[in-house]
Amino acid sequence: MSEFLQHLINMLVLGGTYALLGIGLTLIFGIMNVVNFTHGVLYTFGAYIMFIVVHQLGVNFFLALPLAVVAGWLLGAAIELILLRPLRGSDIDTTMLVMIGAWIAMQSGALWIWGGVAKSVTTPFPEAPLVLGPVSVSWLRLFVLAAAAMLIVVTYLLINRTKLGCAMRATFQDHDTASLMGVNVDMIYTSTFAIGSSLAAAAGALLGPVYVIFPQMGDLAAVKAFAIVILGGLGNITGAVIGGFILALAEELGAGYVSSGYRDAMGFLIIIAVLIFKPTGLFARSERVG
Amino acid sequence: MRAGIAILTVVAFASVPLWLRDPYLMNALITTGIFIVGAMSLNLLLGFTGQLSLGHIAFFGIGAYVSALTSLGFDAGLPFGFRMVHEPWPPIIGFVLAIIIAGFCGYLVGLLSFRVRGAYFVIVTISFAEVVRLVALNWVELTQGPLALTNIPSITIGLPGLGDLTLRTKLQNYYLVLSVAVIAYVLISRLVHSHFGRAMRGLMENETLAVSVGIDVTKTLTLAAVISAGIAGAAGSLYAHYIRIIDPEVFAFINTVTMVIMVITGGKGSLAGPVVGGMIFGLLPVFLRPIMAPEAQWIAYGGVLIVILFVLPRGIVRSLAQRFAKRRSRVETVAPVAFSKRDAAKEHA
Amino acid sequence: MTRTFGIVPAIALAAAFLGGAANAQTIKIGVNEPLTGAFAASGTYVVNGAKIAADEINAKGGILGKKIELVIEDNKSNPTEAAAVAEKLITSDKVPVLMGAWGSSLTLAVMPKLMEYEVPMVVETSSSGKITTTGNPFIFRISPPSAIEAAAFKGIVDKLELKKVDFLVINNDWGRGTAEDFSKMMKEKGITVGAVETMDQGAQDMSAQLSKLKGTDSETIIVTTAVDQLTLIFKQAAALGLKKRIITTGGSQNPDQIIAQAGAAANGTMHLTTFLPWFPDKTPNPEATNYFIAEWKKRGFDFAGCTESFRGYDGIRTAAAAIEKAGKAEPAAIKAALWDIRIKGLNGDIVFKKSGPEGKESGQSQPNVYLIEITDGKIGMKTL
């Protein structure tokens, strides 16, 4: 039983960061209809920013986090402006392939700059965990959960309570009408991509110190993000949050009780199962952003 | 004219071993050739049917594993205490089985494509490849997992009256790969220029219209997927018996991306495209290795893919063909298909 | 017409001359190591150690009057790539001898190429028994197979009073081989072997396995994997409050790094190592050890890497000694010479004894094995 509780705690912590990943992608995929293959790279980028800022620039860990988020935002905006805007109107295949090219180039760039040896980020938290009866959880992971929760709330408020968010939701529903209503659709697209990318970078910045940082770390993260988006339904933030926790639960239980080797397969299996049986996602009714 | 160029090219390729002695370059040509067969098969789905299947390496890898396991034999446990035991068979049977089983997997993917389209189809195909990779990685009893299947035997061909010929040397493997590549090319070419080919392209150009003239979407997509997967499986089998070691990394997404880059750069929807793209991206790493680190090369390849998509979206071959056509003011024949009611009626009957 | 006629052969001659001249000036040794992927940290340490050996030899004039040149290639921690790299080193770079390939699965993948092209390889790290028992006469190993580790551990087992033991090993030849050899040895001693958990070489999150092991009734866990994963395991074990005794094997531990990363959680853990950079005087060759460590520090490398890099150093020195003995940089001669050399390695004498089936024996040297313990953030020899 205590083993089960331990898995549950692990799941909660992981689910929070997965949710961040998923929200970022569901916004991009939902509003812009772009299969964003660079999402994983942004995750990796966020992690490396943490490494550089904390270890090479000597900045405080807690200050490094917002820096990573901002860096992700900037990189996302750059990608959108340079690669996606000129292709506006092309078919989805072309944009997808361009994203793949960008992904390859950027990941190889990370490999070239930082090398293949994994990097660790030292954190200011004590190694001794917080013990709650039969289960333990490290302070670092609690912090990660708290930070992820905070970012999720901020994003939710952004989408549902601000003018920008309103414009994004309008563009999601019908971008021609939105543009007729005076929404600057181009700017919305750039903002959406930037926000989504910054969330991926945040997820990487949070999980990087928990594990280790290496150039290919984003590949798995990207697939998991897609799984969450498909689970939760395109453009559905609440769905993405719930989807993130469902994926984490499936992984923990699958790894704990079925086979640890298939842990990462859970995401893929979910994708395939959902797309075969319920392609619109588990939360089909709410198909709107927010 | 076109046939002339094709024959000349084949003759040119066939003559290579006569003047190229460097075993390292021969090795590069052989693996490039294998990947070109894979790229041609991807082109069938990507270029002629319009299905962006990004899990294509799964068929290649499945072909490789099936062929390797058939020729090595295995002994694995199944649920409920059953055991699957297989004695080694000649590799040539592995080759045939690879085509059949990979083709069957293509059938499954084809069925899937009926339920999910567009971006979702892409994601599903990627997931399929990844699940296959994880199975290969974890079902250690069968596949040896990360330890890799080693000492895979070379293909042996029984020549009537002459005994068995085991294809061990680079020279022999080169001609084997060349033969398979030529056969695959001819097969795809015939397919594309047949009724079925027109159905595929009709589907790609305008699905609603195609359906309205009676083209069966599922059947067309599924059949295209089966053939595409089968050819990829054949390539995988050649790979397994040439380099004689297979591990789950063969399913890595980067290998699909390599084939995609070959097809897109060469020109999707053109028969020679994958060959041109394959030659470029199969041999470039070899020549660049002394001057550019592999990571730097991949940065360049990513860049090239992007630039091609922006500047030459139809790929090198078709852009060049267009230039030539303009010069000779001839109408290019690989253009969008114009459907006539008569053709449609023939399909129906 | 006459002009081009003249230029082409002139260029060809010049190229041949230059190329040939360049070749004649260095003796190449192929280095096949993981510089990216799951074993990148370890592979990089080994390569840096190798460079120290090469530079030392070249500073003393090289061998046979020529400088040695390390041709270093990355096998990406992947068996297929390891085989491809070996092929490239042998057919394209024409190296007469190799060192590699770090991991057991990687080395096993390279072995058929060695047979095909008849080129010898010095195996510096791999520990799977299979490497020296499958009849490959081109293999010469200076690291201990896990059977030897297990045998060395036999004496320690009673003193530690082990009753029931779990295993957490990396899912490849190395980890599984270790679990097998150690289990066999322990069962003979009447110790119960409990769970054998594995982890994928690329896995980042072992909390599932660790949670499971936390709940068993064994008092000891034996862990075998590379330093990258060990770091994660110790962090995650600490986070889960896992309080069992942990002993690591495999020679790729990195106690300094573990202390740095896991802090207090590392106390009480024990490690079966094949080198003692912390106590140079206890090594068989204190003078050489001191030189190596000083050189390593001078180059600004992380001290923690010494536990692995010394193998790269010893490996290159072994290959160089064989080339010197052979009198020429040719594979067949070097292979014969490897049987005749005897050099003082950092971890004991390097001399190859026959191992494996008759007529096709591989060479195996017998290095020392030590048990160290981390107490209060410091490394000490385990006194038993």
PDB file of N, CA and C in Angstrom, chain A residues 35-42 44 79 83 95-113 215-216 218-219 222, chain B residues 54 252-262 281 293-307 309:
ATOM      1  N   VAL A  35       1.774  21.519 -36.304  1.00  0.00           N
ATOM      2  CA  VAL A  35       2.323  20.394 -35.557  1.00  0.00           C
ATOM      3  C   VAL A  35       3.720  20.811 -35.137  1.00  0.00           C
ATOM      4  N   ASN A  36       3.817  21.295 -33.912  1.00  0.00           N
ATOM      5  CA  ASN A  36       5.045  21.939 -33.482  1.00  0.00           C
ATOM      6  C   ASN A  36       6.107  20.948 -33.029  1.00  0.00           C
ATOM      7  N   PHE A  37       6.984  20.576 -33.958  1.00  0.00           N
ATOM      8  CA  PHE A  37       8.037  19.641 -33.598  1.00  0.00           C
ATOM      9  C   PHE A  37       9.139  20.311 -32.789  1.00  0.00           C
ATOM     10  N   THR A  38       9.111  21.608 -32.683  1.00  0.00           N
ATOM     11  CA  THR A  38      10.174  22.243 -31.915  1.00  0.00           C
ATOM     12  C   THR A  38       9.837  22.328 -30.436  1.00  0.00           C
ATOM     13  N   HIS A  39       8.667  21.852 -30.044  1.00  0.00           N
ATOM     14  CA  HIS A  39       8.264  21.960 -28.643  1.00  0.00           C
ATOM     15  C   HIS A  39       9.279  21.278 -27.733  1.00  0.00           C
ATOM     16  N   GLY A  40       9.759  20.107 -28.134  1.00  0.00           N
ATOM     17  CA  GLY A  40      10.738  19.390 -27.321  1.00  0.00           C
ATOM     18  C   GLY A  40      12.045  20.165 -27.216  1.00  0.00           C
ATOM     19  N   VAL A  41      12.410  20.822 -28.293  1.00  0.00           N
ATOM     20  CA  VAL A  41      13.654  21.590 -28.266  1.00  0.00           C
ATOM     21  C   VAL A  41      13.549  22.745 -27.279  1.00  0.00           C
ATOM     22  N   LEU A  42      12.377  23.366 -27.233  1.00  0.00           N
ATOM     23  CA  LEU A  42      12.184  24.454 -26.267  1.00  0.00           C
ATOM     24  C   LEU A  42      12.314  23.940 -24.837  1.00  0.00           C
ATOM     25  N   THR A  44      14.184  21.417 -23.895  1.00  0.00           N
ATOM     26  CA  THR A  44      15.621  21.246 -23.699  1.00  0.00           C
ATOM     27  C   THR A  44      16.295  22.599 -23.478  1.00  0.00           C
ATOM     28  N   ILE A  79      11.204  31.921 -33.661  1.00  0.00           N
ATOM     29  CA  ILE A  79      10.874  30.816 -34.563  1.00  0.00           C
ATOM     30  C   ILE A  79       9.629  31.158 -35.373  1.00  0.00           C
ATOM     31  N   LEU A  83      10.249  31.508 -39.295  1.00  0.00           N
ATOM     32  CA  LEU A  83       9.904  30.310 -40.048  1.00  0.00           C
ATOM     33  C   LEU A  83       8.428  30.176 -40.379  1.00  0.00           C
ATOM     34  N   THR A  95       4.553  23.152 -43.275  1.00  0.00           N
ATOM     35  CA  THR A  95       4.905  23.722 -41.971  1.00  0.00           C
ATOM     36  C   THR A  95       5.459  22.639 -41.055  1.00  0.00           C
ATOM     37  N   MET A  96       4.865  21.459 -41.121  1.00  0.00           N
ATOM     38  CA  MET A  96       5.340  20.371 -40.280  1.00  0.00           C
ATOM     39  C   MET A  96       6.786  20.046 -40.596  1.00  0.00           C
ATOM     40  N   LEU A  97       7.112  19.949 -41.883  1.00  0.00           N
ATOM     41  CA  LEU A  97       8.457  19.599 -42.278  1.00  0.00           C
ATOM     42  C   LEU A  97       9.443  20.695 -41.926  1.00  0.00           C
ATOM     43  N   VAL A  98       9.016  21.951 -42.044  1.00  0.00           N
ATOM     44  CA  VAL A  98       9.894  23.046 -41.642  1.00  0.00           C
ATOM     45  C   VAL A  98      10.194  22.955 -40.148  1.00  0.00           C
ATOM     46  N   MET A  99       9.174  22.632 -39.360  1.00  0.00           N
ATOM     47  CA  MET A  99       9.374  22.473 -37.932  1.00  0.00           C
ATOM     48  C   MET A  99      10.348  21.338 -37.653  1.00  0.00           C
ATOM     49  N   ILE A 100      10.260  20.270 -38.443  1.00  0.00           N
ATOM     50  CA  ILE A 100      11.190  19.165 -38.259  1.00  0.00           C
ATOM     51  C   ILE A 100      12.609  19.625 -38.553  1.00  0.00           C
ATOM     52  N   GLY A 101      12.774  20.367 -39.644  1.00  0.00           N
ATOM     53  CA  GLY A 101      14.100  20.879 -39.986  1.00  0.00           C
ATOM     54  C   GLY A 101      14.648  21.745 -38.854  1.00  0.00           C
ATOM     55  N   ALA A 102      13.777  22.624 -38.318  1.00  0.00           N
ATOM     56  CA  ALA A 102      14.214  23.490 -37.221  1.00  0.00           C
ATOM     57  C   ALA A 102      14.592  22.661 -35.999  1.00  0.00           C
ATOM     58  N   TRP A 103      13.808  21.641 -35.719  1.00  0.00           N
ATOM     59  CA  TRP A 103      14.078  20.773 -34.577  1.00  0.00           C
ATOM     60  C   TRP A 103      15.441  20.117 -34.713  1.00  0.00           C
ATOM     61  N   ILE A 104      15.716  19.523 -35.882  1.00  0.00           N
ATOM     62  CA  ILE A 104      16.996  18.862 -36.107  1.00  0.00           C
ATOM     63  C   ILE A 104      18.152  19.853 -35.947  1.00  0.00           C
ATOM     64  N   ALA A 105      17.993  21.003 -36.604  1.00  0.00           N
ATOM     65  CA  ALA A 105      19.079  21.980 -36.561  1.00  0.00           C
ATOM     66  C   ALA A 105      19.336  22.427 -35.125  1.00  0.00           C
ATOM     67  N   MET A 106      18.271  22.739 -34.380  1.00  0.00           N
ATOM     68  CA  MET A 106      18.459  23.254 -33.030  1.00  0.00           C
ATOM     69  C   MET A 106      19.004  22.194 -32.074  1.00  0.00           C
ATOM     70  N   GLN A 107      18.496  20.979 -32.201  1.00  0.00           N
ATOM     71  CA  GLN A 107      18.986  19.941 -31.291  1.00  0.00           C
ATOM     72  C   GLN A 107      20.453  19.633 -31.562  1.00  0.00           C
ATOM     73  N   SER A 108      20.806  19.571 -32.856  1.00  0.00           N
ATOM     74  CA  SER A 108      22.209  19.349 -33.185  1.00  0.00           C
ATOM     75  C   SER A 108      23.042  20.517 -32.700  1.00  0.00           C
ATOM     76  N   GLY A 109      22.466  21.715 -32.757  1.00  0.00           N
ATOM     77  CA  GLY A 109      23.175  22.884 -32.246  1.00  0.00           C
ATOM     78  C   GLY A 109      23.464  22.742 -30.762  1.00  0.00           C
ATOM     79  N   ALA A 110      22.465  22.266 -30.013  1.00  0.00           N
ATOM     80  CA  ALA A 110      22.666  22.072 -28.576  1.00  0.00           C
ATOM     81  C   ALA A 110      23.763  21.045 -28.342  1.00  0.00           C
ATOM     82  N   LEU A 111      23.759  19.983 -29.139  1.00  0.00           N
ATOM     83  CA  LEU A 111      24.769  18.935 -29.005  1.00  0.00           C
ATOM     84  C   LEU A 111      26.156  19.496 -29.291  1.00  0.00           C
ATOM     85  N   TRP A 112      26.211  20.334 -30.299  1.00  0.00           N
ATOM     86  CA  TRP A 112      27.487  20.924 -30.708  1.00  0.00           C
ATOM     87  C   TRP A 112      28.032  21.874 -29.646  1.00  0.00           C
ATOM     88  N   ILE A 113      27.133  22.691 -29.105  1.00  0.00           N
ATOM     89  CA  ILE A 113      27.587  23.703 -28.145  1.00  0.00           C
ATOM     90  C   ILE A 113      27.928  23.082 -26.801  1.00  0.00           C
ATOM     91  N   PRO A 215      21.241  16.912 -24.655  1.00  0.00           N
ATOM     92  CA  PRO A 215      20.580  17.503 -25.832  1.00  0.00           C
ATOM     93  C   PRO A 215      19.325  16.784 -26.322  1.00  0.00           C
ATOM     94  N   GLN A 216      19.251  15.461 -26.149  1.00  0.00           N
ATOM     95  CA  GLN A 216      18.094  14.762 -26.711  1.00  0.00           C
ATOM     96  C   GLN A 216      16.930  14.649 -25.719  1.00  0.00           C
ATOM     97  N   GLY A 218      14.597  16.482 -24.978  1.00  0.00           N
ATOM     98  CA  GLY A 218      13.304  17.004 -25.395  1.00  0.00           C
ATOM     99  C   GLY A 218      12.492  16.057 -26.253  1.00  0.00           C
ATOM    100  N   ASP A 219      13.156  15.057 -26.849  1.00  0.00           N
ATOM    101  CA  ASP A 219      12.424  14.180 -27.769  1.00  0.00           C
ATOM    102  C   ASP A 219      11.271  13.480 -27.082  1.00  0.00           C
ATOM    103  N   ALA A 222       8.536  15.867 -26.015  1.00  0.00           N
ATOM    104  CA  ALA A 222       7.663  16.299 -27.099  1.00  0.00           C
ATOM    105  C   ALA A 222       6.553  15.293 -27.336  1.00  0.00           C
TER     106      ALA A 222
ATOM    107  N   LEU B  54       5.091   9.588 -40.740  1.00  0.00           N
ATOM    108  CA  LEU B  54       6.424   9.816 -40.168  1.00  0.00           C
ATOM    109  C   LEU B  54       6.866   8.641 -39.317  1.00  0.00           C
ATOM    110  N   ALA B 252      14.956   4.592 -34.513  1.00  0.00           N
ATOM    111  CA  ALA B 252      14.992   5.976 -34.056  1.00  0.00           C
ATOM    112  C   ALA B 252      14.345   6.913 -35.062  1.00  0.00           C
ATOM    113  N   PHE B 253      13.653   7.886 -34.554  1.00  0.00           N
ATOM    114  CA  PHE B 253      12.925   8.844 -35.375  1.00  0.00           C
ATOM    115  C   PHE B 253      13.840   9.531 -36.370  1.00  0.00           C
ATOM    116  N   ILE B 254      15.111   9.714 -35.981  1.00  0.00           N
ATOM    117  CA  ILE B 254      16.037  10.417 -36.855  1.00  0.00           C
ATOM    118  C   ILE B 254      16.191   9.689 -38.193  1.00  0.00           C
ATOM    119  N   ASN B 255      15.993   8.362 -38.192  1.00  0.00           N
ATOM    120  CA  ASN B 255      16.130   7.634 -39.453  1.00  0.00           C
ATOM    121  C   ASN B 255      14.970   7.921 -40.391  1.00  0.00           C
ATOM    122  N   THR B 256      13.777   8.081 -39.812  1.00  0.00           N
ATOM    123  CA  THR B 256      12.661   8.504 -40.655  1.00  0.00           C
ATOM    124  C   THR B 256      12.953   9.894 -41.210  1.00  0.00           C
ATOM    125  N   VAL B 257      13.445  10.760 -40.327  1.00  0.00           N
ATOM    126  CA  VAL B 257      13.728  12.123 -40.776  1.00  0.00           C
ATOM    127  C   VAL B 257      14.738  12.107 -41.925  1.00  0.00           C
ATOM    128  N   THR B 258      15.757  11.232 -41.829  1.00  0.00           N
ATOM    129  CA  THR B 258      16.737  11.137 -42.916  1.00  0.00           C
ATOM    130  C   THR B 258      16.054  10.812 -44.225  1.00  0.00           C
ATOM    131  N   MET B 259      15.148   9.824 -44.190  1.00  0.00           N
ATOM    132  CA  MET B 259      14.455   9.464 -45.426  1.00  0.00           C
ATOM    133  C   MET B 259      13.569  10.607 -45.907  1.00  0.00           C
ATOM    134  N   VAL B 260      12.924  11.286 -44.960  1.00  0.00           N
ATOM    135  CA  VAL B 260      12.075  12.416 -45.347  1.00  0.00           C
ATOM    136  C   VAL B 260      12.902  13.493 -46.039  1.00  0.00           C
ATOM    137  N   ILE B 261      14.075  13.785 -45.459  1.00  0.00           N
ATOM    138  CA  ILE B 261      14.924  14.810 -46.077  1.00  0.00           C
ATOM    139  C   ILE B 261      15.323  14.393 -47.485  1.00  0.00           C
ATOM    140  N   MET B 262      15.641  13.106 -47.649  1.00  0.00           N
ATOM    141  CA  MET B 262      16.012  12.619 -48.987  1.00  0.00           C
ATOM    142  C   MET B 262      14.878  12.835 -49.979  1.00  0.00           C
ATOM    143  N   PHE B 281      22.184  12.913 -49.602  1.00  0.00           N
ATOM    144  CA  PHE B 281      22.260  12.820 -48.153  1.00  0.00           C
ATOM    145  C   PHE B 281      22.839  11.521 -47.649  1.00  0.00           C
ATOM    146  N   ALA B 293      32.119  18.186 -38.015  1.00  0.00           N
ATOM    147  CA  ALA B 293      31.640  17.238 -37.011  1.00  0.00           C
ATOM    148  C   ALA B 293      30.204  16.841 -37.338  1.00  0.00           C
ATOM    149  N   PRO B 294      29.820  15.610 -36.982  1.00  0.00           N
ATOM    150  CA  PRO B 294      28.462  15.156 -37.297  1.00  0.00           C
ATOM    151  C   PRO B 294      27.373  16.106 -36.801  1.00  0.00           C
ATOM    152  N   GLU B 295      27.579  16.705 -35.610  1.00  0.00           N
ATOM    153  CA  GLU B 295      26.531  17.589 -35.115  1.00  0.00           C
ATOM    154  C   GLU B 295      26.383  18.790 -36.032  1.00  0.00           C
ATOM    155  N   ALA B 296      27.515  19.311 -36.451  1.00  0.00           N
ATOM    156  CA  ALA B 296      27.471  20.477 -37.338  1.00  0.00           C
ATOM    157  C   ALA B 296      26.792  20.103 -38.643  1.00  0.00           C
ATOM    158  N   GLN B 297      27.041  18.867 -39.110  1.00  0.00           N
ATOM    159  CA  GLN B 297      26.407  18.413 -40.349  1.00  0.00           C
ATOM    160  C   GLN B 297      24.898  18.410 -40.203  1.00  0.00           C
ATOM    161  N   TRP B 298      24.417  17.902 -39.094  1.00  0.00           N
ATOM    162  CA  TRP B 298      22.979  17.830 -38.902  1.00  0.00           C
ATOM    163  C   TRP B 298      22.357  19.217 -38.796  1.00  0.00           C
ATOM    164  N   ILE B 299      23.087  20.158 -38.237  1.00  0.00           N
ATOM    165  CA  ILE B 299      22.573  21.522 -38.245  1.00  0.00           C
ATOM    166  C   ILE B 299      22.364  21.950 -39.693  1.00  0.00           C
ATOM    167  N   ALA B 300      23.357  21.612 -40.527  1.00  0.00           N
ATOM    168  CA  ALA B 300      23.259  21.982 -41.939  1.00  0.00           C
ATOM    169  C   ALA B 300      22.089  21.274 -42.614  1.00  0.00           C
ATOM    170  N   TYR B 301      21.910  19.974 -42.325  1.00  0.00           N
ATOM    171  CA  TYR B 301      20.811  19.250 -42.975  1.00  0.00           C
ATOM    172  C   TYR B 301      19.469  19.846 -42.603  1.00  0.00           C
ATOM    173  N   GLY B 302      19.314  20.183 -41.311  1.00  0.00           N
ATOM    174  CA  GLY B 302      18.064  20.816 -40.899  1.00  0.00           C
ATOM    175  C   GLY B 302      17.854  22.109 -41.676  1.00  0.00           C
ATOM    176  N   GLY B 303      18.953  22.867 -41.777  1.00  0.00           N
ATOM    177  CA  GLY B 303      18.875  24.115 -42.525  1.00  0.00           C
ATOM    178  C   GLY B 303      18.513  23.883 -43.983  1.00  0.00           C
ATOM    179  N   VAL B 304      19.152  22.866 -44.582  1.00  0.00           N
ATOM    180  CA  VAL B 304      18.875  22.572 -45.989  1.00  0.00           C
ATOM    181  C   VAL B 304      17.407  22.230 -46.187  1.00  0.00           C
ATOM    182  N   LEU B 305      16.851  21.413 -45.286  1.00  0.00           N
ATOM    183  CA  LEU B 305      15.446  21.033 -45.403  1.00  0.00           C
ATOM    184  C   LEU B 305      14.574  22.279 -45.398  1.00  0.00           C
ATOM    185  N   ILE B 306      14.857  23.181 -44.465  1.00  0.00           N
ATOM    186  CA  ILE B 306      14.047  24.394 -44.380  1.00  0.00           C
ATOM    187  C   ILE B 306      14.177  25.215 -45.655  1.00  0.00           C
ATOM    188  N   VAL B 307      15.425  25.394 -46.089  1.00  0.00           N
ATOM    189  CA  VAL B 307      15.648  26.222 -47.283  1.00  0.00           C
ATOM    190  C   VAL B 307      14.954  25.623 -48.505  1.00  0.00           C
ATOM    191  N   LEU B 309      12.340  23.782 -48.551  1.00  0.00           N
ATOM    192  CA  LEU B 309      10.896  23.952 -48.441  1.00  0.00           C
ATOM    193  C   LEU B 309      10.477  25.372 -48.776  1.00  0.00           C
TER     194      LEU B 309
END
